[in-house]
PDB file of C-alpha atoms in Angstrom:
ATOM      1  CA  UNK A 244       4.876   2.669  18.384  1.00 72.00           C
ATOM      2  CA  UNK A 245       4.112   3.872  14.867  1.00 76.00           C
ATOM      3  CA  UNK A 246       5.299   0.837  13.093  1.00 92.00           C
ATOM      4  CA  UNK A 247       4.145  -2.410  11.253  1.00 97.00           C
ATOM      5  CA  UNK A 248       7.245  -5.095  12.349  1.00 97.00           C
ATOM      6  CA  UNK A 249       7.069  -8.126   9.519  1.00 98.00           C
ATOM      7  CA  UNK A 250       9.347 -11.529  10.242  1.00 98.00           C
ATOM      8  CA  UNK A 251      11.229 -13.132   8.781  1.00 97.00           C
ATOM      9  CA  UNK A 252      12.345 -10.877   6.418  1.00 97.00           C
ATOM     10  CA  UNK A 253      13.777 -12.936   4.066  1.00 97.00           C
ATOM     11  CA  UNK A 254      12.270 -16.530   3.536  1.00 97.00           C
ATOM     12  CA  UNK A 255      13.007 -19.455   1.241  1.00 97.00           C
ATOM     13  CA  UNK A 256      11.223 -21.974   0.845  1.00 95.00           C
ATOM     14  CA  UNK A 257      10.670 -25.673  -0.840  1.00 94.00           C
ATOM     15  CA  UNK A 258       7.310 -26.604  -2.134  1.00 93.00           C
ATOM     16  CA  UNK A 259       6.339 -29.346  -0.146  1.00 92.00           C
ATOM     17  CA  UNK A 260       7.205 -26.958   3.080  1.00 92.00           C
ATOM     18  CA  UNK A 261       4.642 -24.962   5.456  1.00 96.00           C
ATOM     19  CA  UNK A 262       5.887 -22.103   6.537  1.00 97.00           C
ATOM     20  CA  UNK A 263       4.496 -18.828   8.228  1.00 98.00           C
ATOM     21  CA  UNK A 264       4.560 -15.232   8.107  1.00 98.00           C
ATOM     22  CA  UNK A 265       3.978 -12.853  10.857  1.00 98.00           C
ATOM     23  CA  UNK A 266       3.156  -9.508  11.167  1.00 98.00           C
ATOM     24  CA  UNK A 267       2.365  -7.120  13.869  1.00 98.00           C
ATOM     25  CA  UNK A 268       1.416  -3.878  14.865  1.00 97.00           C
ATOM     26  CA  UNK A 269       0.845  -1.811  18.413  1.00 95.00           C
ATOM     27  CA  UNK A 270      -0.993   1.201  17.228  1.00 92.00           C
ATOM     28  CA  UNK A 271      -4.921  -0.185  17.699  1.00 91.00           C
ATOM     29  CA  UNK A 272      -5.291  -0.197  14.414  1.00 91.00           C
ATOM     30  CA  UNK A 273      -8.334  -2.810  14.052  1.00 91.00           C
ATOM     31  CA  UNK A 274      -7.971  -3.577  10.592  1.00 91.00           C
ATOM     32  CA  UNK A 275      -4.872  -5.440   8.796  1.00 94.00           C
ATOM     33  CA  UNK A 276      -4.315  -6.367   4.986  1.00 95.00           C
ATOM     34  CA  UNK A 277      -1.754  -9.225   3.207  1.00 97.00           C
ATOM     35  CA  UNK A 278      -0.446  -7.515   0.133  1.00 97.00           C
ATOM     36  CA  UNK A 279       1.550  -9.460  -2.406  1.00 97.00           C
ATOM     37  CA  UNK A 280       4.147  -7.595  -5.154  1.00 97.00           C
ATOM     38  CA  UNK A 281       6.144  -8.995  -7.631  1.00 96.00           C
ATOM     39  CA  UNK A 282       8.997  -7.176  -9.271  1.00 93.00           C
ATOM     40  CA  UNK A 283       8.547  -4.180 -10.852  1.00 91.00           C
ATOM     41  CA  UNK A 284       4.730  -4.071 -10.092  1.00 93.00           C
ATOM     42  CA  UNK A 285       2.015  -2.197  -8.055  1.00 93.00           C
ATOM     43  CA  UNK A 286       1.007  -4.557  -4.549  1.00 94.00           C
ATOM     44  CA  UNK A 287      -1.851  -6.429  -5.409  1.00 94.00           C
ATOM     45  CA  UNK A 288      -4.558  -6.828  -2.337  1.00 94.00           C
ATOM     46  CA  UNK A 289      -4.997 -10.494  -1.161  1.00 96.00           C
ATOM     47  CA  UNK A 290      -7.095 -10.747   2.601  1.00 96.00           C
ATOM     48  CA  UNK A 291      -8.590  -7.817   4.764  1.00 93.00           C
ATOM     49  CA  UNK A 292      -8.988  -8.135   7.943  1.00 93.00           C
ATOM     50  CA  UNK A 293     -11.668  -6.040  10.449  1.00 91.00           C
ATOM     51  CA  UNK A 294     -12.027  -6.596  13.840  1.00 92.00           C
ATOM     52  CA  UNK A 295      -9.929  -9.830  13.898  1.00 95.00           C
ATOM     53  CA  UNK A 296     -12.257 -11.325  11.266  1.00 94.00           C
ATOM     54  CA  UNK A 297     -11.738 -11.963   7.648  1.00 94.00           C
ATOM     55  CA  UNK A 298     -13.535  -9.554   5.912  1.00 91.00           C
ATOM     56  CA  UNK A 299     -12.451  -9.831   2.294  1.00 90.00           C
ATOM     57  CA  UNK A 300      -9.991 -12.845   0.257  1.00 93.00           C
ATOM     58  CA  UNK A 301      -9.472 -11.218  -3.332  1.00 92.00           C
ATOM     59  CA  UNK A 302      -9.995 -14.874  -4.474  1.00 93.00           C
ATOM     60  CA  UNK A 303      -6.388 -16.074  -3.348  1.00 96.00           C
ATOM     61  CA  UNK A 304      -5.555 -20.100  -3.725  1.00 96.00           C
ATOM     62  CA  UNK A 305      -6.228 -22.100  -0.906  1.00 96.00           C
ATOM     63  CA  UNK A 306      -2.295 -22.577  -0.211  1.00 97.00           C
ATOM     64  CA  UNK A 307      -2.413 -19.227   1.422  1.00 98.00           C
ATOM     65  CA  UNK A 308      -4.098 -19.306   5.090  1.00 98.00           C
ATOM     66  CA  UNK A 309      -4.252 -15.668   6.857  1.00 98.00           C
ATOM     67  CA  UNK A 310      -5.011 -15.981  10.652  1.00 98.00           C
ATOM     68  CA  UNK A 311      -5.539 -12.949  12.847  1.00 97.00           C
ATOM     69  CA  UNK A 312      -5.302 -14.727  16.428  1.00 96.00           C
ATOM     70  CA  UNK A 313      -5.926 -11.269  17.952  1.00 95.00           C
ATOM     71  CA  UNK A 314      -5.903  -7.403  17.620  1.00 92.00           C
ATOM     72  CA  UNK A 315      -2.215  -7.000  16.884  1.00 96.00           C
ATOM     73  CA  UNK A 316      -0.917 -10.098  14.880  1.00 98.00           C
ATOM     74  CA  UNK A 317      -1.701 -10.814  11.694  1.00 98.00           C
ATOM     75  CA  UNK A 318      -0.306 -14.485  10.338  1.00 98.00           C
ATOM     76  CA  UNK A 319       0.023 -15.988   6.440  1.00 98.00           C
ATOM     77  CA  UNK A 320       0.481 -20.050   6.119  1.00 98.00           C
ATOM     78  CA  UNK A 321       1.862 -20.947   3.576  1.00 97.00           C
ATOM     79  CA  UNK A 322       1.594 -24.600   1.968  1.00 96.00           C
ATOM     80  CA  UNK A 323       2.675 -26.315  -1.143  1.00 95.00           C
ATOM     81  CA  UNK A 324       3.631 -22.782  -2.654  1.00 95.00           C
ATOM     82  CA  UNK A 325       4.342 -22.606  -6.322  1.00 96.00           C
ATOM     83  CA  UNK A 326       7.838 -20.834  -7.550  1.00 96.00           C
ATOM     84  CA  UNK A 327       5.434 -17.927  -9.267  1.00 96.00           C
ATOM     85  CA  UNK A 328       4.303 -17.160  -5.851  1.00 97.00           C
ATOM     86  CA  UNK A 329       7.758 -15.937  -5.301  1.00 97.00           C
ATOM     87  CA  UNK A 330       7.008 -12.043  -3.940  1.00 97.00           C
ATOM     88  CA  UNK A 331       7.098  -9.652  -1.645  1.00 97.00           C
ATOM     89  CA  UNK A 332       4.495  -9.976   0.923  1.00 98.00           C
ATOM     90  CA  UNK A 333       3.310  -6.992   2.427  1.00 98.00           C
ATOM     91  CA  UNK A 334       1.483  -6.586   5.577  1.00 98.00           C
ATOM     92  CA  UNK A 335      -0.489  -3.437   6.307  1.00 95.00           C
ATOM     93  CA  UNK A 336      -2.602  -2.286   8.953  1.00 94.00           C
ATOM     94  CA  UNK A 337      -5.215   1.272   9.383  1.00 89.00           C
ATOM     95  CA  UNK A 338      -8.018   1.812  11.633  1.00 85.00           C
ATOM     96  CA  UNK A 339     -11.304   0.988  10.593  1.00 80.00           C
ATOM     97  CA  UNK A 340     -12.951   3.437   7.805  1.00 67.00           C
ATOM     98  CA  UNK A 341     -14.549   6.422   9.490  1.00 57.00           C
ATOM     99  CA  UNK A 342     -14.904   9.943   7.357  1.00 53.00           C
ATOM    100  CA  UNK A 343     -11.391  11.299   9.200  1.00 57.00           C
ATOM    101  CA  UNK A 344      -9.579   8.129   8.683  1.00 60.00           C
ATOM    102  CA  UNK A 345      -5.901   8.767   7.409  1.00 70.00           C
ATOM    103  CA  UNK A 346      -3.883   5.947   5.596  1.00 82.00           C
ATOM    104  CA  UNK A 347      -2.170   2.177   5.599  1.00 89.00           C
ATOM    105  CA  UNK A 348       0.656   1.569   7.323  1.00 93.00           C
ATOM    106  CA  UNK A 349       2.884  -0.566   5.660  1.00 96.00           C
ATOM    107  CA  UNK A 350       5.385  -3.524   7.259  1.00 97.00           C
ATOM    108  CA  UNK A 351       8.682  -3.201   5.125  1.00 96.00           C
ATOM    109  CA  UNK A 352       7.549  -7.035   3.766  1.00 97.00           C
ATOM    110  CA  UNK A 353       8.951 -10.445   3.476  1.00 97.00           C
ATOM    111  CA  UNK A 354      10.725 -11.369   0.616  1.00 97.00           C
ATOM    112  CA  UNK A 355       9.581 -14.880  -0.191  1.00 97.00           C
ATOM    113  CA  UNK A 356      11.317 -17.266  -2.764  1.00 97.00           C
ATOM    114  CA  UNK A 357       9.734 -20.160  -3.668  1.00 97.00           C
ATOM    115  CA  UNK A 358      12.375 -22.987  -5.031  1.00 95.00           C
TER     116      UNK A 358
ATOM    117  CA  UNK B 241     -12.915  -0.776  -8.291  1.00 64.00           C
ATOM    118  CA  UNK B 242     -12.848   2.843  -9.389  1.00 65.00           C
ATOM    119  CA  UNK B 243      -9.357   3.472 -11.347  1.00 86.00           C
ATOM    120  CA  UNK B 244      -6.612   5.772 -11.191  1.00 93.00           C
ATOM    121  CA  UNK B 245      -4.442   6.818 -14.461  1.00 94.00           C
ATOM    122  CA  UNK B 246      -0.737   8.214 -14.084  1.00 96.00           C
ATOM    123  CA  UNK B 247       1.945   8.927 -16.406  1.00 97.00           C
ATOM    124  CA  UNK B 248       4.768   5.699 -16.131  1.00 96.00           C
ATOM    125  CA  UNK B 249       7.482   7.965 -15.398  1.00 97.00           C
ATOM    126  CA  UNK B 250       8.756  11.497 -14.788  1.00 98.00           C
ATOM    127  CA  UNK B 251      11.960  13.703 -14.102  1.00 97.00           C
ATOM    128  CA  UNK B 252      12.750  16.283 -11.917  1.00 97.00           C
ATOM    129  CA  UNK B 253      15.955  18.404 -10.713  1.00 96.00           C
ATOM    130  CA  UNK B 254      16.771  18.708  -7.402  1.00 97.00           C
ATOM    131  CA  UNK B 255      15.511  21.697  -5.001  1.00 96.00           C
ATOM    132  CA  UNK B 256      12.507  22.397  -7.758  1.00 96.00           C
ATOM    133  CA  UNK B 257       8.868  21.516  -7.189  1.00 96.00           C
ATOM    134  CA  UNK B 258       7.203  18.174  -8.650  1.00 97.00           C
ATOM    135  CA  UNK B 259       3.438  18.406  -9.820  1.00 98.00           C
ATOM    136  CA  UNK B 260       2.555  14.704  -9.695  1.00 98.00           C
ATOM    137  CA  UNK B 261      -0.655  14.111 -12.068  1.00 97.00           C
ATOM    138  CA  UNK B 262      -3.407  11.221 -11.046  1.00 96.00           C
ATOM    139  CA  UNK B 263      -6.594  11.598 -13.557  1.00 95.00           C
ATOM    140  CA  UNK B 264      -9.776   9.558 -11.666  1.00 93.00           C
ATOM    141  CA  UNK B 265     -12.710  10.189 -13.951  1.00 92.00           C
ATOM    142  CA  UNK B 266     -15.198   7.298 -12.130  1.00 89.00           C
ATOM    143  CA  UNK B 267     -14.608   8.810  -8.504  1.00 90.00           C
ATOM    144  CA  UNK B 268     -17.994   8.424  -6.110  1.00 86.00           C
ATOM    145  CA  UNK B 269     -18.702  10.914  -4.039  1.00 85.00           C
ATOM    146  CA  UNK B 270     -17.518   9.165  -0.815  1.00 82.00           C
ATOM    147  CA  UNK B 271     -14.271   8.108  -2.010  1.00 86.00           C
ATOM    148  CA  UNK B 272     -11.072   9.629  -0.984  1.00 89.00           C
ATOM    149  CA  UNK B 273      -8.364  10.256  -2.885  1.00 92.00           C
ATOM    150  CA  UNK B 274      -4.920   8.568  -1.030  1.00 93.00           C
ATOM    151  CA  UNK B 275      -1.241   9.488  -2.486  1.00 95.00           C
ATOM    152  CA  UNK B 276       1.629   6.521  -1.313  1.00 96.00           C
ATOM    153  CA  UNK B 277       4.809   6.478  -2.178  1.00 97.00           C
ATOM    154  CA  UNK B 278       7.673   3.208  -2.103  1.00 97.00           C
ATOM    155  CA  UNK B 279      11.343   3.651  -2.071  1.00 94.00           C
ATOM    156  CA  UNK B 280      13.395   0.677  -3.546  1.00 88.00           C
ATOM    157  CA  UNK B 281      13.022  -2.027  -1.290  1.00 86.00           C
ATOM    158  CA  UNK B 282      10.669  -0.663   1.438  1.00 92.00           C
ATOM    159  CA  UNK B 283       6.863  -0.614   1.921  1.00 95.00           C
ATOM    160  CA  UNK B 284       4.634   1.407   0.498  1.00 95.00           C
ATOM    161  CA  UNK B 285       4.708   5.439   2.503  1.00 94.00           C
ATOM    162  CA  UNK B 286       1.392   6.925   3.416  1.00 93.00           C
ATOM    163  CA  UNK B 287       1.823  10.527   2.169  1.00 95.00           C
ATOM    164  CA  UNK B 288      -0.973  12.299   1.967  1.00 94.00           C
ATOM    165  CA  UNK B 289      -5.081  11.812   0.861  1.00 92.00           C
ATOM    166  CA  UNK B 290      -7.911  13.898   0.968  1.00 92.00           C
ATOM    167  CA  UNK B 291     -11.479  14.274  -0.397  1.00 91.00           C
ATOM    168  CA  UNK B 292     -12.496  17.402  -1.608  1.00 92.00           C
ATOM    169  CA  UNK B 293     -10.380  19.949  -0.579  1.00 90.00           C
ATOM    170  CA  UNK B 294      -6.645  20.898  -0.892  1.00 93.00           C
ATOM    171  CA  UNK B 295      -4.725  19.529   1.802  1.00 93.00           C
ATOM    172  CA  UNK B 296      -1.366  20.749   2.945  1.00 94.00           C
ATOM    173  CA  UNK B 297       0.991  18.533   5.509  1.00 91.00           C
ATOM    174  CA  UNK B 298       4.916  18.228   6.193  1.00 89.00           C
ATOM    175  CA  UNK B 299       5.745  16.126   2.881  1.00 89.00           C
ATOM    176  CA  UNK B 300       3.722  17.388   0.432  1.00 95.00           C
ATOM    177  CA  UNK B 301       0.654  19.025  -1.191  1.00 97.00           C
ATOM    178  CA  UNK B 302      -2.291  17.516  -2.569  1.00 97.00           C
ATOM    179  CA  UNK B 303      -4.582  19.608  -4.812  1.00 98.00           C
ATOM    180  CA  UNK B 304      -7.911  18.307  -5.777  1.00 97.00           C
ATOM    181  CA  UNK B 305      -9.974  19.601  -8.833  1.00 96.00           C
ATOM    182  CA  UNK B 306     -13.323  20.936  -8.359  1.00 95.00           C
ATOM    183  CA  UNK B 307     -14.938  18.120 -10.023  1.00 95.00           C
ATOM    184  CA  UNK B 308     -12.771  15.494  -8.061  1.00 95.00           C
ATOM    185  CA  UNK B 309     -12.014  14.190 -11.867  1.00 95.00           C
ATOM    186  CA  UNK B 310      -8.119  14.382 -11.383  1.00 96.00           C
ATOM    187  CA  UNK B 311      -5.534  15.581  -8.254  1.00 97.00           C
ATOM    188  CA  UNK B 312      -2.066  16.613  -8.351  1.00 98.00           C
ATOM    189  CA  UNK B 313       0.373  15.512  -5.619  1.00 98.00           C
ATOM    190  CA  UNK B 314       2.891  18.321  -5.082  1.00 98.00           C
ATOM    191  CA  UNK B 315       6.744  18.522  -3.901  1.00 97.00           C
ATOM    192  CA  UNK B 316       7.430  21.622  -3.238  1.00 94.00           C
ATOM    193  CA  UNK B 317      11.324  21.178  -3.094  1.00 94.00           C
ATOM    194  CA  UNK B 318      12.618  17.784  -4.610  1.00 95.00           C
ATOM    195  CA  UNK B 319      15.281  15.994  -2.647  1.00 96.00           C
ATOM    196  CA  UNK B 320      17.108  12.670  -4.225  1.00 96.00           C
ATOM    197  CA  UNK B 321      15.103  10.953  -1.019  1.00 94.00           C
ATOM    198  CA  UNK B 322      12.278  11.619  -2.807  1.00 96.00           C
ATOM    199  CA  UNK B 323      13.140   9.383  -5.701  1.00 97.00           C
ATOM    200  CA  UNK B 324      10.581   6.781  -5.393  1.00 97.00           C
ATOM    201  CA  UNK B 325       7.260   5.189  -7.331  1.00 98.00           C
ATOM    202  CA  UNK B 326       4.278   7.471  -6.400  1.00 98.00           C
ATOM    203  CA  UNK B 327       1.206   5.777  -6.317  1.00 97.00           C
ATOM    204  CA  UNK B 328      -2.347   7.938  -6.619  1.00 95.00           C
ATOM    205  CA  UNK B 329      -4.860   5.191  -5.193  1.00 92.00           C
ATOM    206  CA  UNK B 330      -8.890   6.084  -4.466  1.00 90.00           C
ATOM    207  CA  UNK B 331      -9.868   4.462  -1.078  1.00 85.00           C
ATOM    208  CA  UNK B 332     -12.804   2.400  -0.983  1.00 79.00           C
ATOM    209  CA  UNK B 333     -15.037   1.729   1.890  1.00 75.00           C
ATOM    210  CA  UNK B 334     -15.363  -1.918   2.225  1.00 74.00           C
ATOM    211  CA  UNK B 335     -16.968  -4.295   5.190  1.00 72.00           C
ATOM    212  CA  UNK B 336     -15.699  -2.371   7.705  1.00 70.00           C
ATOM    213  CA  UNK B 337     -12.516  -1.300   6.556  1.00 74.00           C
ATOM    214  CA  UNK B 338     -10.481   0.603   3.845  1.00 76.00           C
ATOM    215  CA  UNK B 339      -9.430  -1.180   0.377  1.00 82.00           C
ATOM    216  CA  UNK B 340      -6.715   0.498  -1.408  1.00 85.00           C
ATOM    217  CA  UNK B 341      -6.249  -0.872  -4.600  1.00 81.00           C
ATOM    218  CA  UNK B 342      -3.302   0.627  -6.548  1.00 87.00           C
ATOM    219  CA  UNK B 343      -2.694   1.532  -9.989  1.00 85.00           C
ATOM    220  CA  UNK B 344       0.706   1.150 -11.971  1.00 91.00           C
ATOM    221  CA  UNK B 345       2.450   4.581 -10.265  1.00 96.00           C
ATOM    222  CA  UNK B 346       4.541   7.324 -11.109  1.00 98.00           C
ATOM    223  CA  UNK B 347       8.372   6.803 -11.017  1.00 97.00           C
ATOM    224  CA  UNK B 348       9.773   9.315 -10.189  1.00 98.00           C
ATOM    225  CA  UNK B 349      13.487  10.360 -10.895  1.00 97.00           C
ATOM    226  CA  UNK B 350      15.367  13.177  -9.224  1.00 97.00           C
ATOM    227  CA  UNK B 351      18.244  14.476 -11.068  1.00 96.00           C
ATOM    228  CA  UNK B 352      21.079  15.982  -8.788  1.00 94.00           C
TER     229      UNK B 352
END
């Protein structure tokens, strides 16, 4: 299995809901990334995960909760969202950084509107 | 984060090579230099990356300069599949794992 699988993959959403996002991945890759792109520009990093534990939050509001409840699931809660956090949402997952390591790959995203 | 410049945009015909240019003038020694690409409406493609030398595989070519300064992603035939935004992204080591950060990309258009 050489794919990252991302549900739903569309999602709308009011702002008082909580809703999740799931991804997952079978290749024992042991580190896993939330993306987020708007229209028409490059994905902008949001959480990295390593070894199931959150490594870095690019300084992302409080209304988005990443989980990693083990090595091949990678959630995003979602609370009170805002209609500019309407996106694509992009999970990603690579194995952790050694001098051979090759590259992301990249779930085909959830298209989130926020109304 | 160390940067990556490319042109906005760029045209091609179909069946001839693309040279794709990425300029990275504040590359560290230790970072490698990762090409993605994303067709409309799909995830970002791993492609190819590299660190010092060239580096050859089924999609494409990536040619690094001898000061690691700049890179060139090369197509060696264009197909209208490969119409897509071509991002040239240096990957940082980072608490155990990788951090790609990507620049604004290349679009590329393929002209039958």
């Amino acid at each position: 299995d050489t794919e990252v699988t991302q549900t739903p993959k569309h999602l709308v959403m009011g702002m008082t809901n909580k809703k999740s996002l799931k991804c997952e991945q079978h290749m024992g890759h042991r580190a896993m990334y939330w993306y987020k792109q708007k229209a028409k520009k490059p994905p902008e990093l949001m959480f990295v995960y390593s070894y199931e534990k959150l490594s870095i939050n690019e300084s992302v509001p409080s209304r988005f909760s990443p989980e990693c409840p083990n090595s091949s699931l990678l959630n995003l809660h979602l609370h009170a969202l805002q209609p500019e956090d309407s996106a694509l949402y992009l999970c990603a997952s690579s194995q952790v950084l050694s001098g051979t390591t090759g590259g992301y790959t990249f779930g085909s995203g959830t298209r989130l509107t926020v109304v | 984060d160390a940067k990556t410049t490319q042109p906005n945009s760029m045209e091609s015909n179909e069946e001839e090579p693309v040279h794709l240019p990425c300029n990275h003038s504040t590359i560290s020694g230790t970072d490698y230099i990762h090409w993605y690409r994303q067709l409309p409406s799909q995830g970002p493609e791993y492609v190819i990356h590299g660190l010092t030398s060239n580096v050859n595989n089924r999609m494409a070519s990536l040619a690094i300069a001898e000061d690691r300064k700049s890179s060139t992603l090369i197509l060696h035939r264009a197909t209208l599949r490969d119409a897509a935004v071509y991002y040239c992204i240096l990957r940082l080591p980072v608490q155990g794992a990788q951090k790609l950060v990507f620049g604004q990309g290349t679009r590329l258009t393929i002209n039958p």
